[in-house]
Amino acid sequence: MTETTGQTEYGAVQTDSIYLDYNATAPVRPEVVQLVATVMGTVGNASSVHASGRLARKRVEDARAHVAALVGAHSDNVIFTSGGTEADNLALSGFGDRRLVVSAVEHGAVLAPALLSAADTAVVPVDAAGLIDLAALERVLAEEGRPATVSIMLANNETGAIEPVRAVVDLARRHGALVHTDAVQAAGKIPLDIEDLEVDFLSLSAHKLGGPQGVGALVLREDREVRAQVVGGGQERGRRSGTENVAGIAGFGEAARLALDGLSHYAGLAALRDDIERRTGEIAPARHVYAAEVPRLPNTSCLSMPGVKSETQVMMFDLAGIAISAGSACSSGKVSASHVLDAMAVPEDEALTAVRVSLGWASTAADADRFVETWADIYRRCGQHAVDAA
Ligand code: PLP
């Protein structure tokens, strides 16, 4: 997508810029902006019984139906939260006595509550492609002790690798464990059905699929329940109190509806992504694409540029008007290698040259071309061969 914004209250935004950081946050769909503005301009607390309240309630319930449809769930089983982070925390904190078992490549929204939890937590290693080591998982689940909750992401935010969630569920069932999946990155990018996956809980975030930031959901399967972490007024059937963010929730619903309609468009992004990977490989055969050998999200590429630090690349791309990310945007600003690439046993000096490019609903072939041209330019100026020649 090419932006045409100029000077803003917050400073200059380069005109003609290209946004390739959808895994950090996706541009909000115009239909969503419109709906959110309309809902914000209409008074109403979804718990009030008068007409304004009933309209707000309808907005929330319509949105709930769209979000449920995106993941093949029943509307009653969608709990709106303040985002993916809260949904992950609710899933992991909602079961007092269970042991927690998480993969080493989970997002911080899973890893942090798991590691802070009073329950003894096991972190299961992954292979070189970032997929969970099922044999190691089985060993952990077979250990004596309390039943476990396993949390395994559906797709990785940095590499796009799609985890074998069904196989994890099969193992977990044999050991009486529940399974949560963080589907924040997968939702809206690949087809997704909670009944097919057979996971007990699934987390979503609106802003990764063209909705507003600060709203998400934890989706339960069948009759599963969680223990509320935010208590008070009893909203969301007592599972998550607090006056509903009606405008945000309505925007989430609209984004979910559009994402479901747009799944085939997302599948088509794999061609652009593959083109980027092929052409950068021709320019620098030593560049590495992480998790390329396993099923991945169609929009995500995590690739190294030999000899050029990630932060340098991000800065130079930014100067050229292209937004990308060094590893996980949620941890950008830190210079240490990503915990995901580290868990995949990528050598640190190589991991420090990796960036993430993530395409989305408004990306075009022209965006991919400009990315490759800029990549070639940066590599020519600063890459390994420039270092060798100096
Ligand atoms: N889980 C994953 C895999 C993510 O990529 C993110 C955000 O980057 C989150 C959870 C957190 O979601 P939110 O930003 O809505 O809190």
mmCIF file of C-alpha atoms and ligand atoms in Angstrom:
data_model
loop_
_atom_site.group_PDB
_atom_site.id
_atom_site.type_symbol
_atom_site.label_atom_id
_atom_site.label_comp_id
_atom_site.label_asym_id
_atom_site.label_seq_id
_atom_site.Cartn_x
_atom_site.Cartn_y
_atom_site.Cartn_z
ATOM 1 C CA MET A 1 0.000 0.000 0.000
ATOM 2 C CA THR A 2 1.309 3.431 -0.854
ATOM 3 C CA GLU A 3 0.600 6.157 1.706
ATOM 4 C CA THR A 4 0.142 9.737 0.619
ATOM 5 C CA THR A 5 0.036 11.372 4.065
ATOM 6 C CA GLY A 6 2.339 14.396 4.346
ATOM 7 C CA GLN A 7 3.115 16.558 7.341
ATOM 8 C CA THR A 8 1.091 15.554 10.393
ATOM 9 C CA GLU A 9 0.739 16.934 13.885
ATOM 10 C CA TYR A 10 3.302 14.307 14.944
ATOM 11 C CA GLY A 11 5.892 15.132 12.310
ATOM 12 C CA ALA A 12 6.665 14.272 8.752
ATOM 13 C CA VAL A 13 5.439 11.057 7.256
ATOM 14 C CA GLN A 14 7.124 10.491 3.911
ATOM 15 C CA THR A 15 4.646 10.673 1.075
ATOM 16 C CA ASP A 16 4.602 7.700 -1.219
ATOM 17 C CA SER A 17 5.566 5.387 1.640
ATOM 18 C CA ILE A 18 4.975 1.658 1.640
ATOM 19 C CA TYR A 19 3.720 -0.284 4.635
ATOM 20 C CA LEU A 20 5.035 -3.847 4.869
ATOM 21 C CA ASP A 21 4.596 -4.450 8.599
ATOM 22 C CA TYR A 22 1.143 -6.019 8.804
ATOM 23 C CA ASN A 23 2.205 -8.491 11.489
ATOM 24 C CA ALA A 24 2.918 -5.526 13.770
ATOM 25 C CA THR A 25 -0.425 -3.940 12.980
ATOM 26 C CA ALA A 26 -2.505 -3.816 9.815
ATOM 27 C CA PRO A 27 -3.877 -0.618 8.321
ATOM 28 C CA VAL A 28 -7.472 -0.274 9.478
ATOM 29 C CA ARG A 29 -9.896 -1.089 6.693
ATOM 30 C CA PRO A 30 -11.826 1.988 5.475
ATOM 31 C CA GLU A 31 -15.149 0.239 6.149
ATOM 32 C CA VAL A 32 -14.010 -0.278 9.751
ATOM 33 C CA VAL A 33 -12.976 3.370 10.183
ATOM 34 C CA GLN A 34 -16.410 4.408 8.960
ATOM 35 C CA LEU A 35 -18.287 2.047 11.264
ATOM 36 C CA VAL A 36 -16.179 2.890 14.326
ATOM 37 C CA ALA A 37 -16.780 6.611 13.715
ATOM 38 C CA THR A 38 -20.518 6.032 13.377
ATOM 39 C CA VAL A 39 -20.683 3.955 16.552
ATOM 40 C CA MET A 40 -18.561 6.428 18.504
ATOM 41 C CA GLY A 41 -20.978 9.143 17.472
ATOM 42 C CA THR A 42 -23.907 7.217 18.933
ATOM 43 C CA VAL A 43 -24.456 7.169 22.689
ATOM 44 C CA GLY A 44 -25.189 3.895 24.432
ATOM 45 C CA ASN A 45 -23.937 1.523 27.112
ATOM 46 C CA ALA A 46 -24.547 -2.068 26.020
ATOM 47 C CA SER A 47 -25.891 -2.882 29.505
ATOM 48 C CA SER A 48 -28.568 -0.157 29.466
ATOM 49 C CA VAL A 49 -32.131 -1.233 28.819
ATOM 50 C CA HIS A 50 -33.297 1.849 26.909
ATOM 51 C CA ALA A 51 -33.200 2.144 23.125
ATOM 52 C CA SER A 52 -29.644 3.586 23.037
ATOM 53 C CA GLY A 53 -28.425 0.732 25.198
ATOM 54 C CA ARG A 54 -30.224 -1.830 23.089
ATOM 55 C CA LEU A 55 -28.598 -0.430 19.934
ATOM 56 C CA ALA A 56 -25.158 -0.647 21.558
ATOM 57 C CA ARG A 57 -25.948 -4.231 22.612
ATOM 58 C CA LYS A 58 -26.949 -5.084 19.061
ATOM 59 C CA ARG A 59 -23.651 -3.678 17.765
ATOM 60 C CA VAL A 60 -21.744 -5.867 20.221
ATOM 61 C CA GLU A 61 -23.746 -8.996 19.434
ATOM 62 C CA ASP A 62 -23.529 -8.501 15.662
ATOM 63 C CA ALA A 63 -19.770 -8.183 16.038
ATOM 64 C CA ARG A 64 -19.660 -11.274 18.217
ATOM 65 C CA ALA A 65 -21.383 -13.252 15.461
ATOM 66 C CA HIS A 66 -18.830 -12.068 12.864
ATOM 67 C CA VAL A 67 -15.858 -12.881 15.090
ATOM 68 C CA ALA A 68 -17.352 -16.303 15.885
ATOM 69 C CA ALA A 69 -17.867 -16.972 12.166
ATOM 70 C CA LEU A 70 -14.228 -16.157 11.411
ATOM 71 C CA VAL A 71 -13.108 -19.075 13.599
ATOM 72 C CA GLY A 72 -16.081 -21.445 13.281
ATOM 73 C CA ALA A 73 -17.198 -20.926 16.882
ATOM 74 C CA HIS A 74 -20.524 -20.346 18.568
ATOM 75 C CA SER A 75 -21.176 -16.658 19.394
ATOM 76 C CA ASP A 76 -21.782 -17.463 23.066
ATOM 77 C CA ASN A 77 -18.193 -18.626 23.284
ATOM 78 C CA VAL A 78 -16.559 -15.346 22.246
ATOM 79 C CA ILE A 79 -15.264 -13.232 25.153
ATOM 80 C CA PHE A 80 -14.229 -9.731 24.115
ATOM 81 C CA THR A 81 -11.016 -8.455 25.691
ATOM 82 C CA SER A 82 -8.699 -5.469 25.355
ATOM 83 C CA GLY A 83 -6.586 -7.329 22.787
ATOM 84 C CA GLY A 84 -4.540 -10.420 22.069
ATOM 85 C CA THR A 85 -2.361 -9.927 25.134
ATOM 86 C CA GLU A 86 -5.302 -9.961 27.520
ATOM 87 C CA ALA A 87 -6.837 -12.942 25.717
ATOM 88 C CA ASP A 88 -3.568 -14.897 26.118
ATOM 89 C CA ASN A 89 -3.281 -13.891 29.777
ATOM 90 C CA LEU A 90 -6.887 -14.928 30.417
ATOM 91 C CA ALA A 91 -6.325 -18.316 28.802
ATOM 92 C CA LEU A 92 -3.167 -19.002 30.781
ATOM 93 C CA SER A 93 -4.250 -17.565 34.100
ATOM 94 C CA GLY A 94 -7.750 -18.927 34.058
ATOM 95 C CA PHE A 95 -6.981 -22.379 35.429
ATOM 96 C CA GLY A 96 -5.550 -22.178 38.894
ATOM 97 C CA ASP A 97 -3.975 -25.568 39.385
ATOM 98 C CA ARG A 98 -2.869 -26.670 35.964
ATOM 99 C CA ARG A 99 0.757 -26.924 34.920
ATOM 100 C CA LEU A 100 1.553 -24.697 31.962
ATOM 101 C CA VAL A 101 3.398 -26.022 28.930
ATOM 102 C CA VAL A 102 4.390 -23.528 26.237
ATOM 103 C CA SER A 103 6.619 -23.604 23.172
ATOM 104 C CA ALA A 104 9.858 -21.636 23.117
ATOM 105 C CA VAL A 105 8.677 -19.463 20.213
ATOM 106 C CA GLU A 106 5.482 -18.124 21.780
ATOM 107 C CA HIS A 107 4.808 -14.399 21.832
ATOM 108 C CA GLY A 108 5.615 -12.552 25.053
ATOM 109 C CA ALA A 109 1.863 -12.356 25.717
ATOM 110 C CA VAL A 110 2.031 -16.122 26.391
ATOM 111 C CA LEU A 111 5.607 -16.541 27.615
ATOM 112 C CA ALA A 112 5.456 -13.795 30.242
ATOM 113 C CA PRO A 113 2.302 -14.956 32.059
ATOM 114 C CA ALA A 114 3.465 -18.581 31.793
ATOM 115 C CA LEU A 115 6.839 -17.790 33.325
ATOM 116 C CA LEU A 116 5.341 -15.517 35.989
ATOM 117 C CA SER A 117 2.727 -18.079 36.929
ATOM 118 C CA ALA A 118 2.914 -19.891 40.239
ATOM 119 C CA ALA A 119 2.282 -23.125 38.334
ATOM 120 C CA ASP A 120 5.431 -24.990 37.314
ATOM 121 C CA THR A 121 5.867 -24.069 33.659
ATOM 122 C CA ALA A 122 7.685 -26.133 31.041
ATOM 123 C CA VAL A 123 9.074 -24.536 27.895
ATOM 124 C CA VAL A 124 9.218 -27.025 25.034
ATOM 125 C CA PRO A 125 11.969 -26.602 22.418
ATOM 126 C CA VAL A 126 11.398 -26.210 18.676
ATOM 127 C CA ASP A 127 13.263 -27.549 15.641
ATOM 128 C CA ALA A 128 15.327 -25.522 13.157
ATOM 129 C CA ALA A 129 12.157 -24.406 11.368
ATOM 130 C CA GLY A 130 10.594 -23.244 14.622
ATOM 131 C CA LEU A 131 8.057 -26.077 14.903
ATOM 132 C CA ILE A 132 7.397 -27.536 18.326
ATOM 133 C CA ASP A 133 9.335 -30.716 19.175
ATOM 134 C CA LEU A 134 6.449 -33.162 19.589
ATOM 135 C CA ALA A 135 8.613 -35.849 21.222
ATOM 136 C CA ALA A 136 9.788 -33.347 23.844
ATOM 137 C CA LEU A 137 6.191 -32.252 24.375
ATOM 138 C CA GLU A 138 5.136 -35.839 24.908
ATOM 139 C CA ARG A 139 7.881 -36.340 27.494
ATOM 140 C CA VAL A 140 6.772 -33.236 29.396
ATOM 141 C CA LEU A 141 3.119 -34.267 29.307
ATOM 142 C CA ALA A 142 3.982 -37.774 30.509
ATOM 143 C CA GLU A 143 5.667 -36.441 33.669
ATOM 144 C CA GLU A 144 3.859 -37.115 36.908
ATOM 145 C CA GLY A 145 1.924 -34.219 38.282
ATOM 146 C CA ARG A 146 -1.131 -32.107 37.820
ATOM 147 C CA PRO A 147 -2.877 -31.956 34.455
ATOM 148 C CA ALA A 148 -1.511 -29.344 32.109
ATOM 149 C CA THR A 149 -2.659 -26.567 29.823
ATOM 150 C CA VAL A 150 -0.559 -26.452 26.663
ATOM 151 C CA SER A 151 -0.255 -23.153 24.807
ATOM 152 C CA ILE A 152 0.971 -23.396 21.240
ATOM 153 C CA MET A 153 0.645 -20.577 18.721
ATOM 154 C CA LEU A 154 -1.081 -21.271 15.433
ATOM 155 C CA ALA A 155 1.325 -19.135 13.413
ATOM 156 C CA ASN A 156 4.492 -17.381 14.446
ATOM 157 C CA ASN A 157 4.542 -13.594 14.309
ATOM 158 C CA GLU A 158 8.181 -13.400 13.192
ATOM 159 C CA THR A 159 8.575 -16.242 10.669
ATOM 160 C CA GLY A 160 4.946 -17.069 9.836
ATOM 161 C CA ALA A 161 5.629 -20.790 10.546
ATOM 162 C CA ILE A 162 2.383 -22.686 11.130
ATOM 163 C CA GLU A 163 2.609 -24.984 14.143
ATOM 164 C CA PRO A 164 1.197 -28.551 14.090
ATOM 165 C CA VAL A 165 -1.628 -27.623 16.459
ATOM 166 C CA ARG A 166 -3.780 -30.684 15.646
ATOM 167 C CA ALA A 167 -0.884 -33.011 16.513
ATOM 168 C CA VAL A 168 -0.385 -31.094 19.770
ATOM 169 C CA VAL A 169 -4.090 -31.508 20.583
ATOM 170 C CA ASP A 170 -3.889 -35.275 19.923
ATOM 171 C CA LEU A 171 -0.938 -35.612 22.303
ATOM 172 C CA ALA A 172 -2.545 -33.384 24.907
ATOM 173 C CA ARG A 173 -5.770 -35.365 24.930
ATOM 174 C CA ARG A 174 -3.876 -38.562 25.693
ATOM 175 C CA HIS A 175 -2.500 -36.878 28.803
ATOM 176 C CA GLY A 176 -5.646 -35.063 29.946
ATOM 177 C CA ALA A 177 -4.266 -31.648 28.990
ATOM 178 C CA LEU A 178 -6.187 -28.652 27.676
ATOM 179 C CA VAL A 179 -4.873 -26.711 24.687
ATOM 180 C CA HIS A 180 -4.840 -22.977 24.046
ATOM 181 C CA THR A 181 -3.717 -21.565 20.716
ATOM 182 C CA ASP A 182 -2.646 -17.981 20.111
ATOM 183 C CA ALA A 183 -4.225 -17.435 16.681
ATOM 184 C CA VAL A 184 -3.532 -13.689 16.690
ATOM 185 C CA GLN A 185 -1.344 -13.859 13.568
ATOM 186 C CA ALA A 186 -3.171 -16.664 11.779
ATOM 187 C CA ALA A 187 -6.694 -15.243 11.914
ATOM 188 C CA GLY A 188 -7.736 -13.597 8.680
ATOM 189 C CA LYS A 189 -4.625 -14.874 6.896
ATOM 190 C CA ILE A 190 -5.464 -18.591 6.659
ATOM 191 C CA PRO A 191 -8.764 -20.479 7.096
ATOM 192 C CA LEU A 192 -9.302 -21.319 10.720
ATOM 193 C CA ASP A 193 -11.911 -23.434 12.503
ATOM 194 C CA ILE A 194 -11.863 -24.061 16.243
ATOM 195 C CA GLU A 195 -13.835 -27.287 15.818
ATOM 196 C CA ASP A 196 -11.365 -28.695 13.264
ATOM 197 C CA LEU A 197 -8.422 -27.665 15.402
ATOM 198 C CA GLU A 198 -10.149 -29.039 18.511
ATOM 199 C CA VAL A 199 -8.339 -26.552 20.725
ATOM 200 C CA ASP A 200 -10.087 -25.547 23.937
ATOM 201 C CA PHE A 201 -9.243 -21.817 23.752
ATOM 202 C CA LEU A 202 -8.124 -19.519 20.993
ATOM 203 C CA SER A 203 -6.881 -15.889 21.133
ATOM 204 C CA LEU A 204 -7.579 -13.191 18.569
ATOM 205 C CA SER A 205 -6.615 -9.541 18.113
ATOM 206 C CA ALA A 206 -8.550 -7.070 15.951
ATOM 207 C CA HIS A 207 -5.645 -4.887 14.867
ATOM 208 C CA LYS A 208 -3.815 -7.693 13.107
ATOM 209 C CA LEU A 209 -6.692 -8.113 10.680
ATOM 210 C CA GLY A 210 -7.666 -4.573 9.774
ATOM 211 C CA GLY A 211 -9.621 -3.706 12.917
ATOM 212 C CA PRO A 212 -8.861 -1.213 15.690
ATOM 213 C CA GLN A 213 -6.064 -1.595 18.236
ATOM 214 C CA GLY A 214 -7.017 -2.411 21.825
ATOM 215 C CA VAL A 215 -9.687 -5.018 21.195
ATOM 216 C CA GLY A 216 -9.471 -8.797 20.905
ATOM 217 C CA ALA A 217 -11.168 -11.965 22.029
ATOM 218 C CA LEU A 218 -10.673 -15.263 23.740
ATOM 219 C CA VAL A 219 -12.814 -17.903 22.031
ATOM 220 C CA LEU A 220 -13.839 -21.038 23.912
ATOM 221 C CA ARG A 221 -14.754 -24.376 22.394
ATOM 222 C CA GLU A 222 -18.059 -25.992 23.302
ATOM 223 C CA ASP A 223 -18.631 -25.882 27.051
ATOM 224 C CA ARG A 224 -15.136 -24.842 28.154
ATOM 225 C CA GLU A 225 -14.943 -22.102 30.790
ATOM 226 C CA VAL A 226 -12.278 -19.761 32.139
ATOM 227 C CA ARG A 227 -11.895 -18.066 35.474
ATOM 228 C CA ALA A 228 -12.380 -14.328 35.017
ATOM 229 C CA GLN A 229 -9.297 -12.216 35.602
ATOM 230 C CA VAL A 230 -11.035 -8.845 35.341
ATOM 231 C CA VAL A 231 -14.002 -8.815 37.707
ATOM 232 C CA GLY A 232 -16.534 -6.137 38.483
ATOM 233 C CA GLY A 233 -19.785 -5.391 36.677
ATOM 234 C CA GLY A 234 -20.201 -8.887 35.283
ATOM 235 C CA GLN A 235 -20.109 -8.005 31.568
ATOM 236 C CA GLU A 236 -19.313 -10.714 29.023
ATOM 237 C CA ARG A 237 -21.356 -13.164 31.131
ATOM 238 C CA GLY A 238 -19.105 -12.525 34.074
ATOM 239 C CA ARG A 239 -16.040 -13.759 32.187
ATOM 240 C CA ARG A 240 -14.565 -10.284 31.640
ATOM 241 C CA SER A 241 -16.006 -7.284 33.411
ATOM 242 C CA GLY A 242 -15.849 -3.688 32.270
ATOM 243 C CA THR A 243 -18.130 -1.609 30.074
ATOM 244 C CA GLU A 244 -17.762 -2.958 26.566
ATOM 245 C CA ASN A 245 -15.664 -1.009 24.058
ATOM 246 C CA VAL A 246 -18.664 -0.866 21.742
ATOM 247 C CA ALA A 247 -17.003 1.074 18.913
ATOM 248 C CA GLY A 248 -13.862 -1.078 19.024
ATOM 249 C CA ILE A 249 -15.866 -4.279 19.179
ATOM 250 C CA ALA A 250 -18.053 -3.170 16.256
ATOM 251 C CA GLY A 251 -14.875 -2.413 14.293
ATOM 252 C CA PHE A 252 -13.467 -5.826 15.201
ATOM 253 C CA GLY A 253 -16.663 -7.473 13.935
ATOM 254 C CA GLU A 254 -16.497 -5.609 10.641
ATOM 255 C CA ALA A 255 -12.804 -6.436 10.241
ATOM 256 C CA ALA A 256 -13.545 -10.112 10.948
ATOM 257 C CA ARG A 257 -16.323 -10.109 8.353
ATOM 258 C CA LEU A 258 -14.025 -8.540 5.738
ATOM 259 C CA ALA A 259 -11.164 -10.858 6.674
ATOM 260 C CA LEU A 260 -13.336 -13.933 6.158
ATOM 261 C CA ASP A 261 -14.368 -12.618 2.736
ATOM 262 C CA GLY A 262 -10.757 -11.780 1.913
ATOM 263 C CA LEU A 263 -9.094 -15.110 2.734
ATOM 264 C CA SER A 264 -8.506 -15.965 -0.932
ATOM 265 C CA HIS A 265 -6.844 -12.573 -1.444
ATOM 266 C CA TYR A 266 -4.509 -13.382 1.434
ATOM 267 C CA ALA A 267 -3.655 -16.761 -0.105
ATOM 268 C CA GLY A 268 -2.640 -14.843 -3.247
ATOM 269 C CA LEU A 269 -0.076 -12.838 -1.269
ATOM 270 C CA ALA A 270 2.140 -15.942 -1.194
ATOM 271 C CA ALA A 271 3.045 -15.219 -4.825
ATOM 272 C CA LEU A 272 4.339 -11.732 -3.902
ATOM 273 C CA ARG A 273 6.144 -13.104 -0.861
ATOM 274 C CA ASP A 274 7.762 -15.868 -2.941
ATOM 275 C CA ASP A 275 8.788 -13.330 -5.563
ATOM 276 C CA ILE A 276 10.533 -11.234 -2.890
ATOM 277 C CA GLU A 277 12.333 -14.302 -1.598
ATOM 278 C CA ARG A 278 13.384 -15.530 -5.058
ATOM 279 C CA ARG A 279 14.702 -12.141 -6.166
ATOM 280 C CA THR A 280 16.601 -11.384 -2.960
ATOM 281 C CA GLY A 281 18.121 -14.871 -3.252
ATOM 282 C CA GLU A 282 19.339 -14.033 -6.759
ATOM 283 C CA ILE A 283 20.941 -10.819 -5.467
ATOM 284 C CA ALA A 284 22.541 -12.471 -2.424
ATOM 285 C CA PRO A 285 22.555 -16.287 -2.562
ATOM 286 C CA ALA A 286 23.750 -16.391 1.074
ATOM 287 C CA ARG A 287 20.641 -14.645 2.370
ATOM 288 C CA HIS A 288 18.539 -16.946 4.495
ATOM 289 C CA VAL A 289 14.754 -17.238 4.667
ATOM 290 C CA TYR A 290 13.678 -18.631 8.025
ATOM 291 C CA ALA A 291 11.068 -21.407 8.243
ATOM 292 C CA ALA A 292 10.934 -21.506 4.406
ATOM 293 C CA GLU A 293 10.847 -25.309 4.507
ATOM 294 C CA VAL A 294 7.585 -25.590 6.466
ATOM 295 C CA PRO A 295 4.030 -24.333 5.911
ATOM 296 C CA ARG A 296 3.933 -20.596 6.576
ATOM 297 C CA LEU A 297 1.483 -17.731 6.543
ATOM 298 C CA PRO A 298 1.208 -16.477 2.953
ATOM 299 C CA ASN A 299 2.125 -12.895 3.907
ATOM 300 C CA THR A 300 5.242 -13.287 6.055
ATOM 301 C CA SER A 301 8.928 -13.491 5.242
ATOM 302 C CA CYS A 302 11.735 -13.391 7.767
ATOM 303 C CA LEU A 303 14.987 -12.995 5.881
ATOM 304 C CA SER A 304 18.598 -12.127 6.556
ATOM 305 C CA MET A 305 20.791 -9.686 4.640
ATOM 306 C CA PRO A 306 24.366 -10.942 4.998
ATOM 307 C CA GLY A 307 26.555 -8.360 6.684
ATOM 308 C CA VAL A 308 23.854 -5.752 7.472
ATOM 309 C CA LYS A 309 22.427 -5.437 10.984
ATOM 310 C CA SER A 310 18.625 -5.544 11.267
ATOM 311 C CA GLU A 311 18.415 -2.074 12.837
ATOM 312 C CA THR A 312 20.489 -0.614 9.999
ATOM 313 C CA GLN A 313 18.187 -2.226 7.459
ATOM 314 C CA VAL A 314 15.037 -1.045 9.225
ATOM 315 C CA MET A 315 16.453 2.498 9.331
ATOM 316 C CA MET A 316 17.547 2.486 5.693
ATOM 317 C CA PHE A 317 14.218 1.052 4.544
ATOM 318 C CA ASP A 318 12.494 3.700 6.623
ATOM 319 C CA LEU A 319 14.538 6.449 4.947
ATOM 320 C CA ALA A 320 13.427 4.970 1.631
ATOM 321 C CA GLY A 321 9.809 5.169 2.810
ATOM 322 C CA ILE A 322 9.315 1.458 3.484
ATOM 323 C CA ALA A 323 8.096 0.199 6.868
ATOM 324 C CA ILE A 324 9.384 -3.225 7.890
ATOM 325 C CA SER A 325 10.383 -4.688 11.206
ATOM 326 C CA ALA A 326 13.452 -6.206 12.850
ATOM 327 C CA GLY A 327 12.141 -9.457 14.301
ATOM 328 C CA SER A 328 9.103 -8.959 16.481
ATOM 329 C CA ALA A 329 7.808 -5.384 16.470
ATOM 330 C CA CYS A 330 6.551 -5.895 19.994
ATOM 331 C CA SER A 331 10.179 -6.140 21.059
ATOM 332 C CA SER A 332 11.663 -3.680 18.590
ATOM 333 C CA GLY A 333 14.098 -1.228 20.016
ATOM 334 C CA LYS A 334 16.093 -3.979 21.705
ATOM 335 C CA VAL A 335 19.266 -5.072 20.001
ATOM 336 C CA SER A 336 19.458 -8.667 21.210
ATOM 337 C CA ALA A 337 18.570 -11.426 18.738
ATOM 338 C CA SER A 338 14.982 -12.520 18.596
ATOM 339 C CA HIS A 339 14.059 -15.307 21.014
ATOM 340 C CA VAL A 340 12.336 -17.049 18.099
ATOM 341 C CA LEU A 341 15.459 -17.255 15.913
ATOM 342 C CA ASP A 342 17.471 -18.135 19.006
ATOM 343 C CA ALA A 343 15.124 -21.056 19.754
ATOM 344 C CA MET A 344 15.580 -22.159 16.123
ATOM 345 C CA ALA A 345 19.352 -22.284 16.809
ATOM 346 C CA VAL A 346 20.129 -19.567 14.241
ATOM 347 C CA PRO A 347 23.652 -18.308 15.054
ATOM 348 C CA GLU A 348 23.400 -14.950 16.827
ATOM 349 C CA ASP A 349 25.453 -12.948 14.309
ATOM 350 C CA GLU A 350 23.207 -14.194 11.506
ATOM 351 C CA ALA A 351 19.995 -13.643 13.513
ATOM 352 C CA LEU A 352 21.047 -10.040 14.071
ATOM 353 C CA THR A 353 20.776 -9.475 10.296
ATOM 354 C CA ALA A 354 17.174 -10.730 9.985
ATOM 355 C CA VAL A 355 14.168 -8.568 9.243
ATOM 356 C CA ARG A 356 10.493 -9.342 8.879
ATOM 357 C CA VAL A 357 8.466 -8.286 5.878
ATOM 358 C CA SER A 358 4.720 -8.784 6.238
ATOM 359 C CA LEU A 359 2.223 -8.047 3.494
ATOM 360 C CA GLY A 360 -1.517 -7.556 3.812
ATOM 361 C CA TRP A 361 -4.856 -6.625 2.399
ATOM 362 C CA ALA A 362 -3.639 -3.496 0.594
ATOM 363 C CA SER A 363 -0.222 -4.772 -0.593
ATOM 364 C CA THR A 364 0.524 -4.713 -4.300
ATOM 365 C CA ALA A 365 3.095 -6.119 -6.733
ATOM 366 C CA ALA A 366 4.501 -2.584 -7.002
ATOM 367 C CA ASP A 367 5.149 -2.628 -3.217
ATOM 368 C CA ALA A 368 7.049 -5.909 -3.562
ATOM 369 C CA ASP A 369 9.073 -4.504 -6.474
ATOM 370 C CA ARG A 370 10.044 -1.419 -4.505
ATOM 371 C CA PHE A 371 11.000 -3.541 -1.520
ATOM 372 C CA VAL A 372 13.310 -5.703 -3.673
ATOM 373 C CA GLU A 373 14.873 -2.680 -5.399
ATOM 374 C CA THR A 374 15.581 -1.066 -2.029
ATOM 375 C CA TRP A 375 16.850 -4.356 -0.593
ATOM 376 C CA ALA A 376 19.276 -4.622 -3.549
ATOM 377 C CA ASP A 377 20.410 -1.036 -3.035
ATOM 378 C CA ILE A 378 21.055 -1.472 0.696
ATOM 379 C CA TYR A 379 22.868 -4.748 0.092
ATOM 380 C CA ARG A 380 25.027 -3.189 -2.623
ATOM 381 C CA ARG A 381 25.996 -0.359 -0.301
ATOM 382 C CA CYS A 382 26.395 -2.154 3.014
ATOM 383 C CA GLY A 383 26.175 -5.915 2.478
ATOM 384 C CA GLN A 384 28.726 -8.628 2.984
ATOM 385 C CA HIS A 385 30.285 -8.249 -0.463
ATOM 386 C CA ALA A 386 30.770 -4.480 0.181
ATOM 387 C CA VAL A 387 32.522 -5.406 3.451
ATOM 388 C CA ASP A 388 34.642 -8.040 1.644
ATOM 389 C CA ALA A 389 35.614 -5.563 -1.088
ATOM 390 C CA ALA A 390 36.641 -2.833 1.349
HETATM 391 N N1 PLP B 1 0.197 -12.860 20.074
HETATM 392 C C1 PLP B 1 0.892 -12.694 18.940
HETATM 393 C C2 PLP B 1 1.360 -13.902 18.188
HETATM 394 C C3 PLP B 1 1.178 -11.413 18.473
HETATM 395 O O1 PLP B 1 1.877 -11.254 17.354
HETATM 396 C C4 PLP B 1 0.735 -10.301 19.235
HETATM 397 C C5 PLP B 1 1.081 -8.912 18.813
HETATM 398 O O2 PLP B 1 2.096 -8.687 18.195
HETATM 399 C C6 PLP B 1 -0.012 -10.536 20.402
HETATM 400 C C7 PLP B 1 -0.254 -11.822 20.791
HETATM 401 C C8 PLP B 1 -0.530 -9.403 21.234
HETATM 402 O O3 PLP B 1 -1.728 -8.883 20.691
HETATM 403 P P1 PLP B 1 -2.199 -7.395 21.090
HETATM 404 O O4 PLP B 1 -1.255 -6.466 20.386
HETATM 405 O O5 PLP B 1 -3.595 -7.290 20.548
HETATM 406 O O6 PLP B 1 -2.171 -7.296 22.557
#
